[in-house]
Short mmCIF file of C-alpha atoms and ligand atoms in Angstrom, two decimals:
data_model
loop_
_atom_site.label_atom_id
_atom_site.label_comp_id
_atom_site.label_asym_id
_atom_site.label_seq_id
_atom_site.Cartn_x
_atom_site.Cartn_y
_atom_site.Cartn_z
CA MET A 952 24.13 4.42 0.01
CA LYS A 953 24.00 1.69 2.65
CA THR A 954 20.88 0.86 4.63
CA ALA A 955 22.72 1.80 7.81
CA LYS A 956 22.88 5.34 6.47
CA ILE A 957 19.07 5.58 6.38
CA ARG A 958 17.86 7.77 9.22
CA ASN A 959 14.92 9.66 7.80
CA ILE A 960 12.01 8.20 5.87
CA GLY A 961 9.32 10.14 4.06
CA VAL A 962 5.98 8.48 3.39
CA VAL A 963 3.75 10.09 0.77
CA GLY A 964 0.10 9.30 1.33
CA ALA A 965 -1.56 8.76 4.72
CA GLY A 966 -4.35 6.49 3.46
CA ASN A 967 -5.02 2.78 3.88
CA MET A 968 -1.40 1.82 3.30
CA GLY A 969 0.61 4.99 4.01
CA HIS A 970 -0.47 5.48 7.62
CA GLN A 971 0.63 1.96 8.59
CA ILE A 972 3.83 2.04 6.54
CA ALA A 973 4.75 5.30 8.27
CA LEU A 974 4.01 3.88 11.72
CA LEU A 975 5.96 0.74 10.90
CA ALA A 976 8.96 2.82 9.91
CA ALA A 977 8.69 4.84 13.14
CA LEU A 978 8.42 1.62 15.20
CA SER A 979 11.51 0.37 13.41
CA GLY A 980 13.51 3.34 14.68
CA PHE A 981 13.45 5.66 11.65
CA LYS A 982 12.54 9.34 11.88
CA THR A 983 9.46 9.28 9.71
CA THR A 984 7.41 12.04 8.23
CA CYS A 985 4.06 11.20 6.69
CA THR A 986 2.45 13.59 4.26
CA ASP A 987 -0.83 13.86 2.41
CA ILE A 988 -2.67 16.63 0.64
CA SER A 989 -5.74 15.76 2.70
CA GLU A 990 -5.68 17.25 6.22
CA GLU A 991 -8.45 14.84 7.13
CA ALA A 992 -6.31 11.81 6.08
CA LEU A 993 -3.39 13.17 8.13
CA LYS A 994 -5.59 13.66 11.19
CA LYS A 995 -6.89 10.10 10.86
CA ALA A 996 -3.35 8.77 10.48
CA GLU A 997 -2.22 10.66 13.58
CA SER A 998 -5.23 9.47 15.64
CA PHE A 999 -4.51 5.95 14.50
CA ALA A 1000 -0.93 6.19 15.83
CA ASP A 1001 -2.21 7.72 19.07
CA LYS A 1002 -4.65 4.84 19.55
CA TYR A 1003 -2.55 1.97 18.19
CA LEU A 1004 0.63 2.51 20.26
CA PRO A 1005 -1.01 2.50 23.75
CA GLU A 1006 -3.14 -0.48 22.65
CA ARG A 1007 0.04 -2.41 21.78
CA VAL A 1008 1.45 -1.50 25.21
CA ALA A 1009 -1.76 -2.60 26.95
CA LYS A 1010 -1.66 -5.88 24.98
CA GLY A 1011 1.93 -6.49 26.17
CA LYS A 1012 3.25 -6.37 22.57
CA LEU A 1013 5.28 -3.20 22.98
CA THR A 1014 7.11 -1.54 25.88
CA GLN A 1015 6.00 1.88 27.03
CA GLU A 1016 9.42 3.19 26.13
CA ALA A 1017 9.27 1.77 22.56
CA ALA A 1018 5.81 3.22 22.08
CA GLU A 1019 6.95 6.64 23.23
CA GLN A 1020 10.01 6.47 21.01
CA ALA A 1021 7.89 5.47 17.98
CA ARG A 1022 5.53 8.39 18.67
CA ARG A 1023 8.50 10.76 18.82
CA ASN A 1024 9.80 9.28 15.57
CA ILE A 1025 6.67 10.01 13.56
CA SER A 1026 5.33 13.36 12.42
CA PHE A 1027 2.66 14.45 10.01
CA THR A 1028 2.59 17.35 7.57
CA SER A 1029 0.62 18.47 4.52
CA SER A 1030 3.84 19.89 3.02
CA LEU A 1031 5.51 17.44 0.63
CA GLU A 1032 8.70 19.53 0.83
CA GLU A 1033 8.74 19.35 4.64
CA ALA A 1034 8.22 15.58 4.53
CA VAL A 1035 11.03 14.73 2.13
CA LYS A 1036 13.62 17.50 2.33
CA ASP A 1037 15.85 15.47 4.72
CA ALA A 1038 14.70 12.01 3.65
CA ASP A 1039 17.19 9.27 2.83
CA PHE A 1040 14.38 7.05 1.60
CA VAL A 1041 10.89 7.91 0.36
CA ILE A 1042 7.96 5.53 0.09
CA GLU A 1043 5.15 6.77 -2.15
CA ALA A 1044 1.78 5.33 -1.18
CA ALA A 1045 -0.64 7.61 -2.98
CA THR A 1046 -3.81 6.73 -4.93
CA GLU A 1047 -3.33 4.25 -7.75
CA LYS A 1048 -3.40 6.77 -10.59
CA LEU A 1049 -0.45 6.84 -12.89
CA ASP A 1050 -0.69 10.59 -13.74
CA LEU A 1051 -0.74 11.47 -10.05
CA LYS A 1052 2.21 9.17 -9.26
CA ARG A 1053 4.26 10.67 -12.10
CA LYS A 1054 3.60 14.18 -10.76
CA ILE A 1055 4.57 13.09 -7.27
CA PHE A 1056 7.80 11.50 -8.48
CA ALA A 1057 8.70 14.58 -10.52
CA SER A 1058 8.22 16.69 -7.35
CA LEU A 1059 10.06 14.19 -5.13
CA ASP A 1060 13.02 14.34 -7.52
CA LYS A 1061 13.24 18.10 -6.96
CA LEU A 1062 12.50 18.12 -3.21
CA ALA A 1063 14.29 15.05 -1.83
CA PRO A 1064 18.10 15.03 -1.36
CA PRO A 1065 19.96 13.64 -4.44
CA HIS A 1066 21.11 10.50 -2.55
CA ALA A 1067 17.53 9.51 -1.57
CA ILE A 1068 15.96 6.35 -2.95
CA LEU A 1069 12.38 6.88 -4.13
CA ALA A 1070 10.23 3.76 -3.89
CA THR A 1071 6.63 3.27 -4.89
CA ASN A 1072 4.22 1.09 -2.89
CA SER A 1073 1.96 0.82 -5.94
CA SER A 1074 -0.03 -2.40 -6.04
CA PHE A 1075 0.39 -2.92 -9.77
CA ILE A 1076 2.28 -0.12 -11.50
CA VAL A 1077 5.90 -0.97 -12.29
CA SER A 1078 8.41 1.69 -11.32
CA SER A 1079 9.65 2.28 -14.88
CA MET A 1080 6.29 4.05 -15.40
CA VAL A 1081 7.38 6.71 -12.89
CA ALA A 1082 11.17 6.52 -13.05
CA ASN A 1083 11.35 8.57 -16.26
CA ALA A 1084 9.52 11.42 -14.54
CA THR A 1085 12.75 11.88 -12.53
CA ALA A 1086 16.41 12.51 -13.24
CA ARG A 1087 17.43 9.62 -10.91
CA PRO A 1088 15.95 6.45 -12.43
CA ALA A 1089 18.73 4.32 -10.89
CA LYS A 1090 17.35 5.19 -7.46
CA ILE A 1091 13.74 4.19 -8.22
CA CYS A 1092 12.09 0.84 -7.47
CA ASN A 1093 8.92 -0.81 -6.26
CA MET A 1094 8.52 -1.61 -2.55
CA HIS A 1095 5.11 -3.22 -2.23
CA PHE A 1096 3.63 -3.79 1.22
CA PHE A 1097 0.46 -5.73 1.96
CA ASN A 1098 -2.57 -4.63 3.92
CA PRO A 1099 -2.53 -4.31 6.94
CA ALA A 1100 1.09 -3.24 6.52
CA LEU A 1101 1.82 -3.42 10.26
CA VAL A 1102 0.85 -7.10 10.24
CA MET A 1103 1.56 -8.72 6.85
CA ARG A 1104 5.16 -9.87 6.67
CA LEU A 1105 5.81 -9.95 2.96
CA VAL A 1106 7.14 -7.03 0.91
CA GLU A 1107 7.76 -7.30 -2.84
CA VAL A 1108 10.82 -5.40 -4.06
CA VAL A 1109 10.81 -5.09 -7.81
CA LYS A 1110 13.90 -4.16 -9.75
CA GLY A 1111 13.24 -2.33 -13.00
CA PRO A 1112 15.72 -2.12 -15.91
CA HIS A 1113 16.58 1.38 -14.67
CA THR A 1114 17.06 0.30 -10.98
CA ALA A 1115 20.69 0.16 -9.80
CA PRO A 1116 21.55 -3.10 -8.01
CA GLU A 1117 22.48 -1.03 -4.98
CA THR A 1118 18.97 0.49 -4.84
CA ALA A 1119 17.37 -2.96 -4.84
CA ASP A 1120 19.84 -4.20 -2.19
CA VAL A 1121 19.25 -1.24 0.10
CA THR A 1122 15.48 -1.64 -0.26
CA VAL A 1123 15.65 -5.34 0.56
CA GLU A 1124 17.78 -4.55 3.62
CA LEU A 1125 15.37 -1.82 4.67
CA CYS A 1126 12.50 -4.31 4.56
CA LYS A 1127 14.48 -6.57 6.89
CA ALA A 1128 15.22 -3.64 9.18
CA MET A 1129 11.43 -3.16 9.39
CA GLY A 1130 11.00 -6.81 10.40
CA LYS A 1131 9.57 -7.76 6.99
CA LEU A 1132 10.23 -10.69 4.67
CA PRO A 1133 11.30 -9.24 1.30
CA VAL A 1134 11.09 -11.07 -2.01
CA LEU A 1135 13.10 -9.59 -4.82
CA LEU A 1136 11.63 -9.67 -8.35
CA LYS A 1137 14.48 -9.53 -10.83
CA LYS A 1138 12.30 -8.18 -13.62
CA GLU A 1139 9.26 -5.91 -13.81
CA ILE A 1140 5.84 -7.43 -14.42
CA TYR A 1141 2.52 -5.63 -14.04
CA GLY A 1142 0.92 -6.62 -10.70
CA PHE A 1143 4.16 -8.34 -9.51
CA LEU A 1144 3.71 -11.80 -7.98
CA VAL A 1145 1.04 -11.67 -5.35
CA ASN A 1146 -1.52 -9.34 -6.90
CA ARG A 1147 -1.41 -11.24 -10.18
CA VAL A 1148 -2.46 -14.40 -8.33
CA LEU A 1149 -4.86 -12.51 -6.07
CA MET A 1150 -6.54 -10.67 -9.00
CA ALA A 1151 -7.07 -13.99 -10.85
CA LEU A 1152 -8.93 -15.28 -7.79
CA THR A 1153 -10.82 -12.02 -7.20
CA ASN A 1154 -11.94 -11.70 -10.84
CA GLU A 1155 -13.26 -15.23 -10.79
CA ALA A 1156 -15.07 -14.56 -7.48
CA LEU A 1157 -16.62 -11.39 -9.00
CA TYR A 1158 -17.67 -13.31 -12.11
CA LEU A 1159 -19.42 -15.92 -9.96
CA LEU A 1160 -21.16 -13.16 -8.00
CA ASP A 1161 -22.18 -11.26 -11.15
CA GLN A 1162 -23.55 -14.48 -12.64
CA GLY A 1163 -25.68 -15.01 -9.53
CA ILE A 1164 -24.01 -18.36 -8.80
CA ALA A 1165 -23.52 -17.54 -5.10
CA ASP A 1166 -23.49 -14.43 -2.93
CA ALA A 1167 -20.37 -12.78 -1.49
CA GLU A 1168 -20.66 -14.43 1.93
CA GLU A 1169 -20.97 -17.90 0.47
CA ILE A 1170 -18.02 -17.40 -1.87
CA ASP A 1171 -15.90 -16.06 1.07
CA LEU A 1172 -17.01 -18.97 3.22
CA ALA A 1173 -16.02 -21.41 0.45
CA ILE A 1174 -12.56 -19.86 -0.10
CA THR A 1175 -11.69 -19.54 3.59
CA ASN A 1176 -12.79 -23.06 4.41
CA ALA A 1177 -11.62 -24.86 1.27
CA LEU A 1178 -8.31 -23.05 0.60
CA GLY A 1179 -7.45 -21.95 4.14
CA HIS A 1180 -7.17 -18.25 3.28
CA PRO A 1181 -7.65 -16.04 6.37
CA MET A 1182 -10.18 -13.93 4.43
CA GLY A 1183 -12.28 -14.57 1.33
CA PRO A 1184 -11.89 -12.29 -1.70
CA PHE A 1185 -14.85 -10.02 -0.84
CA ARG A 1186 -13.90 -9.41 2.77
CA LEU A 1187 -10.34 -8.79 1.56
CA MET A 1188 -11.59 -6.25 -1.06
CA ASP A 1189 -13.42 -4.48 1.77
CA LEU A 1190 -10.13 -4.35 3.64
CA THR A 1191 -7.97 -3.14 0.76
CA GLY A 1192 -10.69 -0.93 -0.68
CA VAL A 1193 -13.27 -1.50 -3.45
CA ASP A 1194 -12.08 1.89 -4.83
CA LEU A 1195 -8.60 0.40 -5.14
CA THR A 1196 -9.94 -2.55 -7.16
CA TYR A 1197 -11.85 -0.07 -9.36
CA HIS A 1198 -8.78 2.15 -9.98
CA ILE A 1199 -6.50 -0.79 -10.64
CA CYS A 1200 -8.88 -2.27 -13.25
CA MET A 1201 -9.49 1.15 -14.88
CA GLU A 1202 -5.77 1.91 -15.09
CA ARG A 1203 -5.18 -1.47 -16.69
CA TYR A 1204 -8.09 -1.02 -19.09
CA ARG A 1205 -6.79 2.42 -20.13
CA GLU A 1206 -3.44 0.88 -20.86
CA THR A 1207 -4.53 -2.25 -22.70
CA GLY A 1208 -7.90 -1.25 -24.16
CA ASN A 1209 -8.98 -4.82 -23.42
CA PRO A 1210 -12.64 -4.88 -22.23
CA ALA A 1211 -11.76 -7.94 -20.09
CA ASP A 1212 -9.67 -5.63 -17.93
CA LYS A 1213 -12.62 -3.37 -17.06
CA PRO A 1214 -13.87 -3.56 -13.44
CA SER A 1215 -16.78 -5.95 -12.96
CA PRO A 1216 -20.31 -4.44 -13.01
CA THR A 1217 -20.57 -4.97 -9.23
CA VAL A 1218 -17.34 -3.07 -8.59
CA VAL A 1219 -18.42 -0.20 -10.88
CA GLU A 1220 -21.76 0.14 -9.09
CA MET A 1221 -20.22 -0.07 -5.63
CA TYR A 1222 -17.54 2.45 -6.56
CA ALA A 1223 -20.22 4.93 -7.77
CA ARG A 1224 -22.29 4.43 -4.58
CA GLY A 1225 -19.20 5.08 -2.40
CA GLU A 1226 -19.39 1.56 -0.93
CA TRP A 1227 -15.63 1.24 -0.74
CA GLY A 1228 -15.34 -1.22 2.13
CA GLN A 1229 -14.28 -0.89 5.78
CA LYS A 1230 -13.20 2.72 5.50
CA LYS A 1231 -16.67 3.76 4.37
CA GLY A 1232 -18.60 1.54 6.77
CA LYS A 1233 -20.04 -0.42 3.84
CA GLY A 1234 -18.66 -2.59 1.10
CA PHE A 1235 -19.64 -6.17 0.48
CA TYR A 1236 -20.28 -6.21 4.26
CA GLN A 1237 -21.49 -3.61 6.80
CA TYR A 1238 -19.03 -2.15 9.34
CA GLN A 1239 -19.38 0.03 12.38
CA LYS A 1240 -17.79 3.37 11.64
N1 LIG B 749 -4.14 -2.88 11.48
C1 LIG B 749 -3.15 -3.24 12.30
N2 LIG B 749 -3.14 -4.41 12.93
C2 LIG B 749 -4.16 -5.24 12.72
C3 LIG B 749 -5.21 -4.92 11.87
C4 LIG B 749 -5.19 -3.68 11.24
N3 LIG B 749 -6.13 -3.30 10.36
N4 LIG B 749 -6.09 -5.96 11.87
C5 LIG B 749 -5.57 -6.90 12.68
N5 LIG B 749 -4.44 -6.47 13.20
C6 LIG B 749 -3.54 -7.19 14.11
C7 LIG B 749 -4.16 -7.39 15.47
O1 LIG B 749 -3.88 -6.32 16.35
C8 LIG B 749 -3.50 -8.66 15.95
O2 LIG B 749 -2.22 -8.37 16.37
P1 LIG B 749 -1.50 -9.28 17.52
O3 LIG B 749 -1.75 -10.71 17.20
O4 LIG B 749 -0.08 -8.91 17.47
O5 LIG B 749 -2.18 -8.88 18.79
C9 LIG B 749 -3.34 -9.47 14.62
O6 LIG B 749 -3.37 -8.50 13.57
C10 LIG B 749 -4.47 -10.46 14.44
O7 LIG B 749 -5.68 -9.73 14.45
P2 LIG B 749 -7.09 -10.33 14.90
O8 LIG B 749 -6.87 -11.46 15.86
O9 LIG B 749 -7.97 -9.21 15.31
O10 LIG B 749 -7.73 -10.84 13.57
P3 LIG B 749 -7.30 -11.96 12.57
O11 LIG B 749 -6.55 -13.07 13.27
O12 LIG B 749 -8.53 -12.29 11.85
O13 LIG B 749 -6.26 -11.25 11.58
C11 LIG B 749 -5.79 -10.16 9.57
C12 LIG B 749 -6.62 -10.11 10.84
C13 LIG B 749 -4.31 -10.06 9.94
C14 LIG B 749 -6.19 -8.94 8.75
C15 LIG B 749 -6.07 -11.53 8.83
O14 LIG B 749 -7.43 -11.68 8.66
C16 LIG B 749 -5.39 -11.64 7.51
O15 LIG B 749 -4.24 -12.01 7.42
N6 LIG B 749 -6.17 -11.35 6.44
C17 LIG B 749 -5.68 -11.43 5.08
C18 LIG B 749 -5.01 -10.11 4.76
C19 LIG B 749 -4.43 -10.17 3.39
O16 LIG B 749 -4.53 -11.10 2.61
N7 LIG B 749 -3.73 -9.10 3.07
C20 LIG B 749 -3.16 -8.90 1.74
C21 LIG B 749 -4.14 -8.14 0.94
S1 LIG B 749 -3.63 -7.87 -0.71
C22 LIG B 749 -2.76 -6.45 -0.61
O17 LIG B 749 -2.61 -5.84 0.42
C23 LIG B 749 -2.12 -5.97 -1.87
C24 LIG B 749 -2.37 -4.51 -2.04
O18 LIG B 749 -1.65 -4.15 -3.21
C25 LIG B 749 -3.80 -4.23 -2.23
#
């Protein structure tokens, strides 16, 4: 299948990443259907689109016509079948739980057309962990966007041993068609490129916080001003979700059994208290709902 043949895109998951990936696909001219089991998440994703598009027009970043076309291109449904039955390409952006992702991929394999490529936006999980839940491993790969997906240019495309070269090529081309800058990883590695580096930084920042060396604001201030990062690790965790950090560390710990992979005490406490960052109004910082 050639990228030019892609007309319909299904996005599974309307959360932090899914709602923006879906809107990006719609803005890039693809008929996009976004699905989630949570009606609330779907409503939020739809309201986001209804607010974001006119705001872009008002800012002079988008024509009225392009905004209207994007709005026509995107639809929302709680039916997985409805979302992917005509899809040429599916992007899974569900919660970072391997069991859940394997179930989703097994269903996608039955519900999506046989020619469809099924990509996972997982932050860490390599696609070979889900490919064998399907009968089309050659059409499975990682397509990893960064938060906020409408803004961040980079997308990591990761080719697994099961991934056909054509699948990786089409995915790279699709990234370009969405205005993104793809990097192709030739081999699978847990966490890919960016999150391996980011996690090393974040773990060290959490260690310094847990040791009482400095508080979150001071560490963020140091990193932004010394290294020129647009956000420090704590503000960034609030953006990407403290729950995501928790799930990533727990998944890794379950896999390796290495206590060093467990989430830091601060992350465990914040996860339990529901202080998951921007989306909850409180994380390392306070936010207006
Ligand atoms: N959604 C959509 N657009 C957003 C946005 C959001 N949540 N936040 C900001 N924007 C847009 C604004 O509309 C604006 O667009 P414009 O310039 O075209 O008008 C542009 O981004 C800049 O926004 P602001 O001027 O309000 O704010 P900043 O200049 O501070 O930029 C930021 C905000 C883009 C989020 C910037 O702080 C940044 O780049 N932060 C780092 C983000 C990052 O590192 N992301 C990667 C996280 S790791 C990850 O995602 C991996 C995953 O696996 C967890």
